[in-house]
Coordinates of C-alpha atoms in Angstrom, one line a residue:
M1434 CA -7.8 -10.3 -28.5
A1435 CA -4.7 -12.3 -29.2
L1436 CA -3.8 -15.0 -26.7
I1437 CA -0.3 -14.8 -25.1
G1438 CA 1.9 -17.0 -23.0
T1439 CA 3.7 -20.3 -23.2
P1440 CA 3.8 -23.2 -20.8
V1441 CA 6.8 -23.4 -18.4
E1442 CA 9.0 -26.4 -19.2
T1443 CA 9.9 -28.5 -16.1
T1444 CA 13.7 -28.5 -16.1
A1445 CA 16.4 -28.4 -13.5
E1446 CA 16.7 -24.6 -14.0
T1447 CA 13.0 -23.9 -13.6
R1448 CA 12.8 -26.1 -10.6
A1449 CA 15.7 -24.3 -9.0
R1450 CA 14.1 -20.9 -9.7
A1451 CA 10.8 -22.1 -8.2
E1452 CA 12.5 -23.6 -5.1
A1453 CA 14.5 -20.4 -4.5
Y1454 CA 11.3 -18.3 -4.8
D1455 CA 9.4 -20.7 -2.5
A1456 CA 12.0 -19.7 0.2
L1457 CA 11.1 -16.1 -0.3
I1458 CA 7.4 -17.0 0.1
G1459 CA 8.1 -18.9 3.3
E1460 CA 9.9 -15.8 4.6
L1461 CA 7.0 -13.6 3.7
R1462 CA 4.5 -15.9 5.5
S1463 CA 6.7 -16.1 8.6
R1464 CA 6.8 -12.3 8.8
L1465 CA 3.1 -12.0 8.2
D1466 CA 2.6 -14.3 11.2
W1467 CA 4.6 -11.8 13.3
S1468 CA 2.2 -9.0 12.1
R1469 CA -0.9 -11.0 12.9
A1470 CA 0.4 -11.9 16.4
G1471 CA 0.0 -8.3 17.5
G1472 CA 1.6 -7.5 20.9
G1473 CA 2.3 -11.2 21.5
E1474 CA 0.7 -14.0 23.5
R1475 CA 0.8 -12.2 26.9
M1476 CA -0.9 -9.0 25.6
M1477 CA -3.4 -11.0 23.5
A1478 CA -4.4 -13.1 26.6
R1479 CA -4.8 -9.9 28.7
H1480 CA -6.9 -8.4 25.8
R1481 CA -9.2 -11.5 25.8
D1482 CA -9.4 -11.5 29.6
R1483 CA -10.9 -8.0 29.4
K1484 CA -13.6 -9.5 27.1
K1485 CA -12.1 -7.7 24.1
I1486 CA -12.0 -9.2 20.6
P1487 CA -8.7 -9.2 18.7
V1488 CA -8.6 -6.5 16.0
R1489 CA -8.6 -8.8 13.0
D1490 CA -11.5 -10.8 14.5
R1491 CA -13.4 -7.6 14.9
I1492 CA -12.9 -6.9 11.2
D1493 CA -14.0 -10.5 10.2
L1494 CA -17.2 -9.9 12.2
L1495 CA -17.8 -6.5 10.6
I1496 CA -17.4 -7.4 7.0
D1497 CA -20.0 -9.3 5.0
P1498 CA -19.6 -13.1 5.4
G1499 CA -17.7 -14.8 2.6
T1500 CA -16.2 -11.5 1.3
A1501 CA -12.6 -10.5 1.0
F1502 CA -10.7 -8.1 3.1
L1503 CA -7.8 -6.4 1.3
E1504 CA -5.3 -5.6 4.1
L1505 CA -2.8 -2.8 3.4
T1506 CA 0.9 -2.8 4.6
P1507 CA 0.6 -5.6 7.2
L1508 CA 4.4 -5.5 7.6
A1509 CA 4.6 -1.8 8.5
G1510 CA 7.0 -1.5 11.3
W1511 CA 8.9 -4.6 10.4
G1512 CA 12.5 -4.5 11.8
L1513 CA 11.8 -1.3 13.8
Y1514 CA 11.5 -0.7 17.5
D1515 CA 13.1 -4.1 18.2
G1516 CA 10.2 -5.8 16.5
S1517 CA 7.6 -4.5 19.0
L1518 CA 5.4 -2.5 16.6
A1519 CA 3.5 -5.3 14.8
A1520 CA 1.7 -3.9 11.7
A1521 CA 2.5 -0.4 13.2
G1522 CA -0.2 -1.0 15.8
I1523 CA -3.0 -0.5 13.3
V1524 CA -4.9 -2.7 10.8
T1525 CA -6.2 -0.9 7.7
G1526 CA -7.8 -2.3 4.6
I1527 CA -10.9 -2.4 2.3
G1528 CA -13.9 -4.6 3.0
T1529 CA -17.5 -4.9 2.1
V1530 CA -20.1 -4.0 4.8
R1531 CA -23.7 -4.5 4.0
G1532 CA -22.9 -4.4 0.3
T1533 CA -20.9 -1.2 0.6
A1534 CA -17.1 -1.1 0.0
C1535 CA -15.5 0.6 3.0
M1536 CA -12.1 1.6 4.3
I1537 CA -11.6 0.1 7.7
I1538 CA -9.1 1.6 10.1
A1539 CA -8.7 -0.4 13.3
N1540 CA -6.4 0.2 16.3
D1541 CA -4.6 -2.8 17.8
A1542 CA -4.6 -2.1 21.6
T1543 CA -2.3 -5.1 22.2
V1544 CA 0.5 -3.2 20.4
K1545 CA 1.7 -0.3 22.5
G1546 CA -1.8 0.3 23.8
G1547 CA -2.9 1.4 20.3
S1548 CA -0.7 4.5 20.6
F1549 CA 0.3 6.3 17.4
H1550 CA 4.0 6.1 16.4
R1551 CA 5.5 7.6 13.2
E1552 CA 4.6 4.6 11.1
T1553 CA 1.1 4.3 12.7
V1554 CA 0.3 7.9 11.6
K1555 CA 1.7 7.3 8.1
K1556 CA -0.4 4.1 7.7
H1557 CA -3.6 5.8 9.0
I1558 CA -3.1 8.7 6.6
R1559 CA -2.4 6.4 3.7
A1560 CA -5.7 4.6 4.3
Q1561 CA -7.5 7.9 4.5
E1562 CA -6.0 9.0 1.2
I1563 CA -7.2 5.8 -0.5
A1564 CA -10.7 6.4 1.0
A1565 CA -10.8 10.0 -0.2
Q1566 CA -9.6 9.2 -3.7
N1567 CA -12.2 6.4 -4.2
R1568 CA -14.9 7.9 -2.0
L1569 CA -15.0 5.0 0.4
P1570 CA -16.8 5.4 3.7
C1571 CA -14.4 5.2 6.6
L1572 CA -15.1 2.9 9.5
Y1573 CA -12.9 3.5 12.6
L1574 CA -12.6 0.7 15.1
V1575 CA -11.1 2.8 17.9
D1576 CA -9.0 1.4 20.7
C1577 CA -6.4 4.2 20.9
G1578 CA -4.0 5.6 23.5
G1579 CA -3.3 8.7 21.4
A1580 CA 0.0 9.9 20.2
N1581 CA 3.3 8.4 21.4
L1582 CA 4.6 11.2 23.6
N1583 CA 8.2 9.9 23.2
Q1584 CA 8.0 10.7 19.4
M1585 CA 6.6 14.3 19.5
E1586 CA 8.8 15.5 16.7
E1587 CA 7.6 12.5 14.6
V1588 CA 3.9 12.6 15.3
F1589 CA 2.7 16.0 16.4
Y1590 CA 3.9 19.1 14.6
D1591 CA 3.7 18.7 10.9
E1592 CA 0.9 18.5 8.3
N1593 CA 1.4 14.8 7.9
H1594 CA 1.5 14.0 11.6
F1595 CA -1.4 13.1 13.9
G1596 CA -3.2 16.3 13.3
G1597 CA -3.2 15.5 9.6
T1598 CA -5.5 12.5 10.2
F1599 CA -8.1 14.8 11.8
H1600 CA -7.8 17.3 8.9
R1601 CA -8.5 14.5 6.4
Q1602 CA -11.4 13.2 8.4
C1603 CA -13.0 16.6 8.5
Q1604 CA -12.4 17.1 4.8
M1605 CA -13.9 13.8 3.8
S1606 CA -17.0 14.4 6.0
A1607 CA -17.5 17.8 4.4
K1608 CA -17.4 16.1 0.9
G1609 CA -20.1 13.6 1.9
I1610 CA -17.8 10.6 2.5
P1611 CA -19.3 9.0 5.6
Q1612 CA -17.1 8.8 8.8
L1613 CA -18.4 6.2 11.3
A1614 CA -16.8 4.7 14.4
A1615 CA -17.1 2.1 17.2
V1616 CA -15.2 2.8 20.4
F1617 CA -13.9 -0.3 22.2
G1618 CA -11.4 1.1 24.7
E1619 CA -9.8 4.1 26.2
C1620 CA -9.4 7.1 23.8
T1621 CA -7.3 9.8 25.3
A1622 CA -6.2 13.2 23.9
G1623 CA -5.8 12.9 20.1
G1624 CA -7.4 9.5 20.3
A1625 CA -10.6 11.1 21.4
Y1626 CA -10.9 13.2 18.2
I1627 CA -11.2 10.1 16.0
P1628 CA -14.7 9.3 17.1
A1629 CA -15.6 12.9 18.0
L1630 CA -15.0 14.0 14.4
C1631 CA -17.1 11.2 13.0
D1632 CA -20.6 11.7 11.7
E1633 CA -22.0 9.0 14.0
F1634 CA -20.4 6.6 16.5
I1635 CA -21.0 3.9 19.1
M1636 CA -19.4 3.3 22.6
V1637 CA -19.2 -0.1 24.4
E1638 CA -20.6 0.2 28.0
G1639 CA -18.1 -0.5 30.7
Q1640 CA -15.2 -0.7 28.3
A1641 CA -15.1 2.5 26.1
S1642 CA -14.1 5.9 27.3
I1643 CA -13.4 9.3 25.6
H1644 CA -11.6 12.2 27.3
L1645 CA -9.3 14.9 26.0
G1646 CA -7.3 14.5 29.2
G1647 CA -7.1 11.2 31.0
P1648 CA -7.3 10.8 34.8
Q1649 CA -3.6 11.4 35.2
I1650 CA -3.7 14.6 33.2
V1651 CA -6.8 15.8 35.1
R1652 CA -5.2 15.1 38.5
A1653 CA -2.0 16.9 37.4
A1654 CA -3.8 19.9 35.9
I1655 CA -6.7 20.6 38.3
S1656 CA -6.1 18.2 41.2
E1657 CA -9.3 16.3 40.5
V1658 CA -9.3 12.6 41.2
V1659 CA -11.7 10.7 38.9
D1660 CA -11.6 7.3 37.1
R1661 CA -11.9 7.1 33.3
H1662 CA -15.5 6.0 33.3
E1663 CA -16.7 8.8 35.5
L1664 CA -14.6 11.1 33.4
G1665 CA -15.7 10.0 30.0
G1666 CA -17.3 6.6 29.9
A1667 CA -20.0 5.3 27.6
V1668 CA -22.9 6.0 30.0
L1669 CA -21.7 9.6 30.6
H1670 CA -21.2 10.4 26.9
T1671 CA -24.3 8.7 25.6
R1672 CA -26.9 9.6 28.3
Q1673 CA -25.5 12.8 29.7
S1674 CA -23.1 14.8 27.5
G1675 CA -24.5 13.6 24.2
V1676 CA -21.0 13.2 22.7
S1677 CA -21.8 9.6 21.7
D1678 CA -24.7 8.5 19.6
H1679 CA -25.2 4.9 20.7
I1680 CA -24.3 2.7 23.7
V1681 CA -24.2 -1.1 23.4
P1682 CA -23.5 -3.8 26.0
D1683 CA -20.5 -5.5 24.3
E1684 CA -18.3 -5.6 21.2
Y1685 CA -20.4 -7.9 19.2
A1686 CA -23.4 -5.6 19.6
A1687 CA -21.1 -2.7 18.6
L1688 CA -20.1 -4.4 15.4
G1689 CA -23.7 -5.3 14.6
R1690 CA -24.8 -1.7 15.2
L1691 CA -21.9 -0.4 13.0
R1692 CA -23.1 -2.7 10.2
D1693 CA -26.6 -1.3 10.6
M1694 CA -25.3 2.3 10.4
V1695 CA -23.6 1.5 7.1
A1696 CA -26.8 0.0 5.8
S1697 CA -28.7 3.2 6.7
L1698 CA -26.3 5.5 4.8
N1699 CA -28.1 5.5 1.5
Y1700 CA -24.6 5.8 0.0
A1701 CA -24.7 4.8 -3.7
Q1702 CA -21.6 3.4 -5.2
P1703 CA -21.6 3.2 -9.0
L1704 CA -21.4 -0.3 -10.6
A1705 CA -18.8 -0.9 -13.3
A1706 CA -21.0 -0.8 -16.3
G1707 CA -18.3 -2.1 -18.5
R1708 CA -17.3 -5.1 -16.4
A1709 CA -17.4 -8.3 -18.4
L1710 CA -17.8 -11.9 -17.2
T1711 CA -14.5 -13.0 -15.7
E1712 CA -12.5 -15.8 -17.2
A1713 CA -9.6 -17.6 -15.6
P1714 CA -6.1 -17.3 -17.3
R1715 CA -5.1 -20.1 -19.6
F1716 CA -1.9 -20.5 -17.6
D1717 CA -1.4 -21.1 -13.9
A1718 CA -0.2 -18.3 -11.7
A1719 CA 1.7 -20.9 -9.7
E1720 CA 4.2 -20.9 -12.6
I1721 CA 5.2 -17.2 -12.0
P1722 CA 8.0 -18.0 -9.5
A1723 CA 9.7 -20.3 -12.0
I1724 CA 9.4 -17.6 -14.6
V1725 CA 10.7 -14.8 -12.5
G1726 CA 13.2 -16.4 -10.1
T1727 CA 15.2 -14.6 -7.5
D1728 CA 18.2 -13.4 -9.7
L1729 CA 17.4 -9.9 -10.8
S1730 CA 20.2 -9.9 -13.3
R1731 CA 18.4 -12.6 -15.3
P1732 CA 15.8 -11.0 -17.6
F1733 CA 12.3 -12.5 -18.0
D1734 CA 9.5 -11.6 -20.4
Q1735 CA 6.7 -9.7 -18.7
R1736 CA 4.3 -11.1 -21.3
E1737 CA 4.5 -14.5 -19.4
V1738 CA 3.5 -12.8 -16.2
I1739 CA 0.6 -10.9 -18.0
A1740 CA -0.6 -14.3 -19.4
R1741 CA -1.0 -15.6 -15.9
I1742 CA -3.0 -12.6 -14.4
V1743 CA -5.3 -11.5 -17.2
D1744 CA -8.7 -13.0 -18.2
G1745 CA -8.3 -15.8 -20.6
S1746 CA -4.6 -14.9 -21.2
A1747 CA -6.0 -12.5 -23.9
F1748 CA -3.9 -9.4 -24.5
H1749 CA -4.2 -6.7 -27.3
E1750 CA -0.6 -5.5 -27.6
F1751 CA 0.0 -1.9 -28.7
K1752 CA 3.0 -1.3 -31.0
P1753 CA 4.4 -4.8 -30.5
E1754 CA 7.2 -4.2 -33.1
W1755 CA 8.6 -1.0 -31.7
G1756 CA 10.1 0.1 -28.4
E1757 CA 10.7 -3.5 -27.4
T1758 CA 11.9 -2.9 -23.9
I1759 CA 8.4 -1.9 -22.8
V1760 CA 5.2 -3.9 -23.3
C1761 CA 1.9 -2.0 -23.6
G1762 CA -1.6 -3.3 -24.2
T1763 CA -5.1 -3.8 -23.1
A1764 CA -6.7 -6.8 -21.3
R1765 CA -9.2 -7.6 -18.5
I1766 CA -8.6 -8.6 -15.0
E1767 CA -11.5 -10.2 -13.1
G1768 CA -13.7 -8.7 -15.8
F1769 CA -12.4 -5.1 -15.5
A1770 CA -10.8 -3.4 -18.5
V1771 CA -7.2 -2.4 -17.8
G1772 CA -4.3 -1.0 -19.8
I1773 CA -0.9 -2.6 -19.0
I1774 CA 2.5 -1.1 -19.2
A1775 CA 5.3 -3.5 -18.3
N1776 CA 9.1 -3.2 -18.5
N1777 CA 11.2 -5.7 -20.3
G1778 CA 14.5 -4.0 -19.4
V1779 CA 16.0 -0.5 -19.5
L1780 CA 13.9 2.3 -20.9
F1781 CA 15.1 3.7 -24.2
A1782 CA 13.7 6.8 -25.9
E1783 CA 11.4 4.7 -28.1
A1784 CA 10.0 2.8 -25.1
C1785 CA 9.2 6.2 -23.4
L1786 CA 7.4 7.5 -26.4
K1787 CA 5.4 4.3 -26.9
A1788 CA 4.3 4.3 -23.2
A1789 CA 3.4 8.0 -23.3
H1790 CA 1.3 7.5 -26.4
F1791 CA -0.4 4.5 -24.8
I1792 CA -1.1 6.4 -21.6
E1793 CA -2.9 9.1 -23.6
L1794 CA -5.1 6.4 -25.3
C1795 CA -6.0 4.9 -21.9
D1796 CA -6.8 8.4 -20.5
Q1797 CA -9.1 9.2 -23.4
R1798 CA -10.9 5.9 -23.1
G1799 CA -11.2 5.9 -19.3
T1800 CA -9.2 2.7 -18.9
P1801 CA -7.3 2.3 -15.6
I1802 CA -3.6 1.5 -16.1
L1803 CA -1.5 -1.2 -14.4
F1804 CA 2.3 -0.7 -14.3
L1805 CA 4.5 -3.8 -13.9
Q1806 CA 7.9 -2.5 -12.9
N1807 CA 11.1 -4.3 -13.7
T1808 CA 13.7 -1.8 -14.9
T1809 CA 17.1 -0.5 -13.9
G1810 CA 15.9 2.9 -15.2
F1811 CA 16.2 5.1 -18.3
M1812 CA 19.1 4.5 -20.7
V1813 CA 22.2 6.6 -20.0
G1814 CA 25.3 7.5 -22.2
R1815 CA 26.1 9.9 -25.0
D1816 CA 24.1 8.1 -27.6
A1817 CA 21.1 8.1 -25.4
E1818 CA 21.4 11.8 -24.7
L1819 CA 21.9 12.5 -28.4
G1820 CA 18.7 10.6 -29.0
G1821 CA 16.8 12.9 -26.6
I1822 CA 16.4 10.5 -23.6
S1823 CA 16.1 13.4 -21.2
K1824 CA 13.2 14.9 -23.1
H1825 CA 11.5 11.7 -24.0
S1826 CA 11.6 10.3 -20.5
A1827 CA 10.1 13.5 -19.3
K1828 CA 7.3 13.0 -21.7
L1829 CA 6.5 9.7 -20.1
V1830 CA 6.7 11.1 -16.6
Y1831 CA 4.4 14.0 -17.7
A1832 CA 1.8 11.8 -19.4
M1833 CA 1.8 9.4 -16.4
A1834 CA 1.5 12.1 -13.8
N1835 CA -1.4 13.9 -15.5
T1836 CA -3.5 11.0 -16.6
R1837 CA -7.0 11.1 -15.1
V1838 CA -7.5 7.4 -14.9
P1839 CA -6.6 5.3 -11.9
R1840 CA -3.1 3.9 -11.8
L1841 CA -2.0 0.6 -10.1
T1842 CA 1.6 -0.4 -9.7
V1843 CA 3.3 -3.8 -9.0
V1844 CA 7.1 -4.1 -8.6
T1845 CA 7.9 -7.5 -10.1
G1846 CA 11.7 -7.1 -10.1
S1847 CA 14.0 -4.1 -10.2
S1848 CA 12.7 -0.5 -9.8
Y1849 CA 15.6 1.9 -9.7
G1850 CA 16.2 5.6 -10.2
A1851 CA 14.0 7.7 -12.4
G1852 CA 12.6 4.5 -14.0
N1853 CA 10.6 4.1 -10.8
Y1854 CA 9.2 7.6 -11.3
G1855 CA 8.3 7.1 -15.0
M1856 CA 6.6 3.8 -14.2
S1857 CA 4.2 5.3 -11.6
G1858 CA 6.3 4.9 -8.4
R1859 CA 5.1 6.0 -5.0
G1860 CA 6.2 9.6 -5.5
F1861 CA 3.6 9.9 -8.3
R1862 CA 0.7 8.7 -6.1
P1863 CA -0.6 5.6 -7.8
H1864 CA -3.9 4.5 -6.4
F1865 CA -2.3 1.2 -5.1
M1866 CA 1.3 0.0 -5.2
F1867 CA 2.5 -3.5 -4.2
M1868 CA 5.8 -5.3 -4.3
W1869 CA 6.8 -9.0 -4.8
P1870 CA 9.2 -10.6 -2.3
N1871 CA 12.0 -10.7 -4.9
A1872 CA 11.6 -7.0 -5.8
R1873 CA 14.1 -4.2 -5.2
L1874 CA 13.4 -0.5 -5.0
G1875 CA 15.9 2.3 -4.7
G1876 CA 17.6 5.4 -6.2
M1877 CA 20.3 3.2 -7.8
N1878 CA 21.1 -0.5 -7.9
P1879 CA 23.8 -1.6 -5.4
D1880 CA 26.4 -2.2 -8.1
V1881 CA 26.1 1.3 -9.7
G1882 CA 25.4 3.1 -6.4
S1883 CA 28.4 1.8 -4.5
S1884 CA 30.6 2.3 -7.6
V1885 CA 29.6 5.9 -7.9
L1886 CA 30.2 6.7 -4.3
M1887 CA 33.5 4.9 -4.3
D1888 CA 34.7 6.9 -7.3
L1889 CA 33.8 10.1 -5.4
R1890 CA 35.6 8.7 -2.3
R1891 CA 38.7 7.9 -4.2
A1892 CA 38.7 11.3 -5.9
S1893 CA 38.6 13.0 -2.5
I1894 CA 41.5 11.3 -0.8
S1895 CA 45.1 10.5 -1.5
R1896 CA 46.6 7.0 -1.3
D1897 CA 48.3 8.0 1.9
E1898 CA 45.0 8.5 3.7
A1899 CA 43.5 5.1 3.1
S1900 CA 44.9 1.7 2.1
E1901 CA 43.3 -0.5 -0.6
A1902 CA 42.0 -2.8 2.2
E1903 CA 40.3 0.1 3.9
L1904 CA 38.8 1.3 0.6
A1905 CA 37.6 -2.2 -0.1
A1906 CA 36.0 -2.4 3.3
H1907 CA 34.3 0.9 2.7
E1908 CA 33.0 -0.3 -0.7
A1909 CA 31.6 -3.4 1.0
R1910 CA 29.8 -1.2 3.5
L1911 CA 28.3 1.0 0.8
R1912 CA 27.1 -2.1 -1.1
R1913 CA 25.4 -3.5 2.0
M1914 CA 23.8 -0.1 2.6
F1915 CA 22.3 0.0 -0.9
E1916 CA 21.2 -3.6 -0.7
E1917 CA 19.6 -3.1 2.7
K1918 CA 17.7 0.1 1.7
S1919 CA 16.4 -1.5 -1.6
D1920 CA 15.1 -4.6 0.2
P1921 CA 11.3 -4.9 0.0
Y1922 CA 10.9 -5.4 3.7
F1923 CA 12.9 -2.2 4.4
C1924 CA 10.5 -0.4 2.0
T1925 CA 7.2 -1.9 3.3
A1926 CA 8.2 -1.3 7.0
R1927 CA 8.4 2.4 6.2
L1928 CA 5.2 2.3 4.0
F1929 CA 6.8 3.0 0.7
D1930 CA 4.3 0.6 -0.8
D1931 CA 0.8 -0.8 0.1
G1932 CA 2.2 -4.3 0.9
I1933 CA 4.3 -7.2 -0.2
I1934 CA 2.2 -9.9 -2.0
D1935 CA 2.7 -13.4 -3.2
P1936 CA 3.0 -13.3 -7.0
R1937 CA 0.4 -16.0 -7.2
D1938 CA -2.1 -13.7 -5.5
T1939 CA -1.5 -10.8 -7.9
R1940 CA -4.6 -11.4 -10.0
R1941 CA -6.9 -11.6 -6.9
V1942 CA -5.4 -8.5 -5.3
L1943 CA -5.6 -6.5 -8.5
G1944 CA -9.2 -7.6 -9.0
L1945 CA -10.1 -6.2 -5.6
C1946 CA -8.2 -2.9 -6.4
L1947 CA -9.9 -2.5 -9.8
N1948 CA -13.2 -3.0 -8.1
V1949 CA -12.4 -0.1 -5.8
V1950 CA -11.1 2.3 -8.4
N1951 CA -14.1 1.6 -10.6
L1952 CA -16.3 3.0 -7.8
R1953 CA -15.0 6.5 -8.8
P1954 CA -17.0 8.6 -11.4
E1955 CA -15.7 7.7 -14.8
V1956 CA -13.7 10.3 -16.7
R1957 CA -12.9 9.8 -20.4
G1958 CA -12.6 11.8 -23.6
Q1959 CA -12.2 15.6 -23.7
R1960 CA -8.5 15.3 -24.5
P1961 CA -6.9 14.7 -27.9
V1962 CA -4.4 11.9 -28.3
Y1963 CA -1.0 13.2 -29.6
R1964 CA 1.1 10.7 -31.5
M1965 CA 4.3 11.2 -29.4

C-alpha cells in the first residue's frame, strides 16, 4: 500500500492550534473525573464503610489483569439533574474475562442508590444492543434500587423503557448469549429481574437481597413487617427458595466466582483469521490536535488523521482523482482490515457515488467500514439539484444502511444535517460511534439554522411588532440554542454517541472496537458490485 501523511511543521499557527486543543482535552479530563467520582465523597465513604467495593474497582477485579476496559458513554447525564447523576448511575463497557470478551453492565449504588433514570435505562439498553449485535456474554454487577418512581413516564411504559432491558435479556439468553450476574446490594422491584432473568447468578451473604416488593411495599400491601434479608436475602434465596445459584461471603469472592462462571461457559468466540501483525503509524497521533484545531470553519485533510491511526501509515486510496471531497480507501488498524470513508468537506454528487461504490466493495469483501465525519452536509442549490444530488445522496444512504459489514463512526469535526445520516450517524445504528471534543453534531450548523429561523420569523411579523434590537436579541438566542444543542457534551449526556474520546486515543479505541466486531460471523460475497 502507498504511504500517506506529512510531518507537522512547528509554527506559531500549529502551536496555537495544539494549545487550543489542549484546553479541550483538559476540559474532557475534568469532566471524566466528575464521572468517576460517582455520588461524591460522602456517598463513596458510606459505600466503603459497608464493605462494598466501588463500581469501577469491581470491574478492575473482574477483568483479566493487564487487559483494557472500553468504557462506554462515561459522561452520560453530564449537565443534567444538577450534576447529581454521574455516568447516569451505571458503568458499561467491554472487557476480557478469562479470555472471553464480555459486556459488563454495573450499577453504581453511590449514585441515586443505583436507581434507573431515563439516561440509565438508555445506557443499559445501548450496552445490551452492542452485546446482542456482537454476541458478547453479558455480566451484570447488580446493586440496583429499581426504577426512579419520579420518572414513571420516562422509564416505565414504553418499549425502550425499563421493561425493554428485560425483553432484551430474555431474547439474548434464548439466542445462546450468556447472561450472568453477581448481586452486591438491594435489588427491589424491577431491579430484582436483572439477576432473576440471568442464566446463573451469585449473591453476597449479608449484603445482597432480591425482592419484588421491598419491606416498605410489603408493609403497605399486606401489613407484614419484615427486614430485607428475611424477605429476600442471600441465605433465603440460595438455601431455601432456590432463586439464587451461589452464595459467597464477600464481594471479592463474588467476582472470583463470576470469573469462574465465565470460564465454564464453553463459549467459543471466533478469532480474526485475517488479522495481520500490527505496526505503529509512521506519524505521531499527538500531532492530531495541531492538524485539526478547534476552528471548525478551517478545513483540514483527513488523510493526515488517517496517517496517524492506521498501521504503518499505509493506505490504499480508492478513486483518489475523483469525488475529492470524500476520501475512501483500505488500511489496517491494530492488524484488522478496515475500509475508511472520510469527509474533506461538503458532499457533492460525485462524492456520494464514490462512497456508495466503495461501500459495496467493502460489503462484498467482508471488510468493516470506519466513517470519519467532518461535513456540513450534502451540497445544496440549483446546480446541485440539477446534478441529481437528491438521488445520489440517497444512493449513499441506501448503500450504507444495507451493508452487512460492521460500521464504526468517529466525528472528527462537523456533522450536520443529512450528511450525518449518509456518513453512518447514530440514526443508522453504527456498531460504535465516538466524538472528539472539538466535534459538533446537529440538524444544521448554528449560522445556517439561526438564519433560517430568523427568515421565517421576519416573514411572520410586521415591523410594528418587533424592533430591530428585539429581532437581533431573538437571533442571538437562536444561535445560542443551536450551539448548545450541537455541543459534544450535550450529545453525550443524552447518549447520542458512545463517548467523547481524546483524538490521540482514537487508534487504541478503534482497535478494541474492531476486535469486538470481528467476533461476529463473517459475511462476504453473495452480492454483485454495481458501478454507481
